[in-house]
C-alpha atoms as one frame of an Amber mdcrd trajectory, in Angstrom:
protein
  -1.861 -26.703  -2.907   0.001 -28.338  -0.005  -3.054 -30.454   0.844  -3.289
 -31.626  -2.777   0.423 -32.507  -2.769   0.089 -34.365   0.553  -2.940 -36.339
  -0.690  -1.152 -37.210  -3.946   1.980 -38.407  -2.152  -0.088 -40.527   0.239
  -1.875 -42.182  -2.683   1.374 -42.866  -4.542   3.142 -44.301  -1.512   0.110
 -46.334  -0.447  -0.158 -47.858  -3.912   3.543 -48.724  -3.965   3.381 -50.488
  -0.587   0.360 -52.444  -1.839   1.714 -53.603  -5.211   5.493 -53.670  -4.775
   7.176 -57.028  -4.239  10.364 -55.352  -3.034   9.871 -53.433   0.232  12.986
 -51.333  -0.458  11.346 -49.453  -3.349   8.340 -48.056  -1.421  10.591 -47.164
   1.524  12.927 -45.178  -0.724   9.975 -43.478  -2.443   8.473 -42.621   0.966
  11.710 -40.989   2.104  11.889 -38.962  -1.124   8.207 -38.007  -0.756   8.791
 -36.744   2.782  11.743 -34.642   1.588   9.658 -33.204  -1.280   6.794 -32.303
   1.062   9.175 -30.664   3.557  10.718 -28.598   0.734   7.345 -27.401  -0.560
   6.162 -26.605   2.972   9.332 -24.573   3.518   9.021 -22.839   0.157   5.371
 -21.830   0.557   5.794 -20.583   4.117   4.423 -17.095   4.768   5.875 -15.039
   7.593   3.539 -12.876   9.669   5.307  -9.511   9.598   3.926  -6.220  10.869
   5.729  -2.947  10.141   4.904   0.584  11.269   6.531   3.109   8.945   6.069
   6.621   7.583   4.036   6.757   4.352   7.026   8.200   2.471   9.215   5.134
   3.015   9.429   2.406   0.376   9.695  -1.017   2.022  11.134  -4.186   0.471
   8.323  -6.105  -1.263  10.226  -9.390  -1.062  12.912 -11.415   0.659  16.082
 -11.725  -1.393  19.180  -9.859  -2.516  19.515  -6.470  -4.204  20.847  -7.148
  -7.722  20.279  -3.737  -9.344  20.207  -0.084  -8.299  20.423   2.021 -11.423
  18.697   4.745 -13.428  16.823   3.352 -16.436  14.433   4.676 -19.051  11.018
   3.228 -18.212   9.276   3.272 -21.595   6.275   1.051 -20.899   4.267   3.232
 -18.495   6.051   6.382 -17.294   8.088   7.183 -20.427  10.755   8.833 -18.314
  13.935   8.006 -16.416  13.357   6.069 -13.209  15.527   4.568 -10.483  15.260
   0.787 -10.749  15.786  -1.280  -7.604  15.602  -5.047  -8.130  15.410  -7.906
  -5.618  16.330 -11.441  -6.679  14.610 -14.282  -4.809  16.246 -17.699  -4.730
  14.233 -20.890  -4.193  15.142 -20.672  -0.486  13.496 -17.274   0.083   9.922
 -16.684   1.191   8.127 -16.008  -2.106   5.216 -13.982  -0.769   5.309 -10.363
  -1.957   4.150  -7.299  -0.045   3.089  -3.822  -1.112   6.170  -1.586  -0.759
   4.114   1.489   0.100   0.573   2.493   1.011  -1.534   4.175  -1.655  -3.974
   3.559  -4.500  -3.620   0.998  -7.288  -3.730   2.806 -10.646  -2.794  -0.026
 -13.006  -2.444  -3.818 -13.031  -1.343  -5.846 -16.060   0.227  -9.205 -16.893
   2.552 -10.031 -19.790   3.623 -13.487 -20.908   7.295 -13.961 -21.688  10.424
 -16.059 -21.508  11.742 -18.105 -18.573  15.362 -16.948 -18.386  17.153 -16.711
 -15.025  15.618 -13.923 -12.938  18.975 -12.453 -11.869  19.744 -11.460 -15.475
  18.973  -7.791 -16.330  17.022  -8.750 -19.474  14.540 -10.774 -17.419  12.784
  -7.555 -16.347  11.704  -6.851 -19.915  11.566 -10.321 -21.494  10.284 -12.741
 -18.835   6.695 -13.317 -17.798   5.764 -10.466 -15.467   2.984  -8.644 -13.662
   3.127  -4.844 -13.339   1.413  -2.790 -10.640   1.469   1.019 -10.474   0.801
   2.541  -7.049   0.110   6.195  -6.336   1.578   6.968  -2.926  -0.249   9.218
  -0.491   2.075  12.112  -1.391   1.047  11.866  -5.053   4.152  10.171  -6.420
   3.803   6.977  -8.450   5.931   3.849  -8.332   5.909   0.730 -10.471   6.276
  -2.691  -8.861   6.936  -5.599 -11.206   6.808  -9.297 -10.299   9.098 -11.194
 -12.667   9.067 -14.962 -13.150  12.406 -16.763 -13.270  13.721 -19.917 -14.908
  11.837 -22.178 -12.491   8.812 -19.969 -11.841   5.593 -21.267 -13.298   2.987
 -18.933 -11.879   2.740 -15.325 -10.749  -0.112 -14.513  -8.378  -1.096 -10.841
  -8.069  -3.837  -9.759  -5.669  -3.861  -6.093  -6.747  -6.912  -4.667  -8.513
  -7.168  -1.288 -10.201  -8.817   1.323  -7.996  -8.264  -0.472  -4.694  -6.370
   0.983  -1.749  -3.230  -0.859  -0.685  -1.306  -0.708   2.569   1.956  -1.793
   4.133   1.686  -5.197   5.847  -0.667  -6.289   3.043   0.381  -8.963   0.559
   0.728  -7.975  -3.084   0.926 -11.549  -4.324   3.142 -14.588  -4.711   5.662
 -15.950  -7.207   6.218 -19.688  -7.292   9.946 -20.570  -7.364  13.042 -18.463
  -8.132  12.070 -15.019  -9.345  12.516 -11.292  -8.813  10.686  -8.078  -7.991
  11.598  -4.768  -9.658  10.649  -1.321  -8.376  10.786   1.815 -10.510  11.032
   4.815  -8.199  11.118   8.570  -8.878  14.638   9.798  -9.624  14.611  12.046
  -6.566  13.896   9.144  -4.198  16.563   8.738  -1.500  17.944   5.190  -1.851
  18.663   3.698   1.572  20.018   0.287   0.595  23.175  -0.976  -1.132  23.814
  -3.343  -4.023  24.100  -7.023  -2.967  22.447  -6.301   0.381  19.928  -8.876
   1.605  16.346  -7.782   2.128  13.505  -8.954   4.352  10.085  -8.451   2.802
   7.870  -5.935   4.604  10.788  -5.025   6.902  13.829  -3.680   5.035  13.624
   0.015   4.114  14.513   0.517   0.446  14.085   4.249  -0.111  12.383   7.432
   1.033  10.192   9.435  -1.326  10.456  13.208  -1.398   7.530  15.193  -0.013
   5.313  16.051  -2.963   1.773  17.332  -2.826  -0.933  15.101  -4.291  -1.692
  17.788  -6.886   1.814  17.613  -8.429
């Protein structure tokens, strides 16, 4: 995408310098084009992060700020009470998403929806979103949901049903301000506070209780 943007900006600026009678106009447009390209390069940056952690720890799937830690009734998939932990990503955060835990992908789905601000609680249920259910190695299941925000125009999800996923592996990408929700078992030990900043694939969110895979 960055190469397409760069090529487009070069064509636009080249054409302006060729046809414009006023040199000020193409110079101004060039300066704006450089600023736009720098912003998009900054926005689409992907940090190379490697984390070694116990399989029972849930790691932040995204950079951002914790905007919700609360028990909710998850009616779509689990039909039971779950602990929701939500991370809001501003346009200045890295928007790559990581798997929060190693395990097996049981479900992947995408729902179209509204484009309200991602920090609003209703965005989890009403905005465009992709849902991924992961069965951890101890048998517990968590739901990770990528939620588009007011500016987001595309959610990319790499997960496929039946595949194995691992920490340090990217789950996907959300373009522009958005959020990621996690629905954890109620007995998970939450290790982060509301309004705390997170670093994707680094910040520890919670620790799952030891359950056998048969449970």
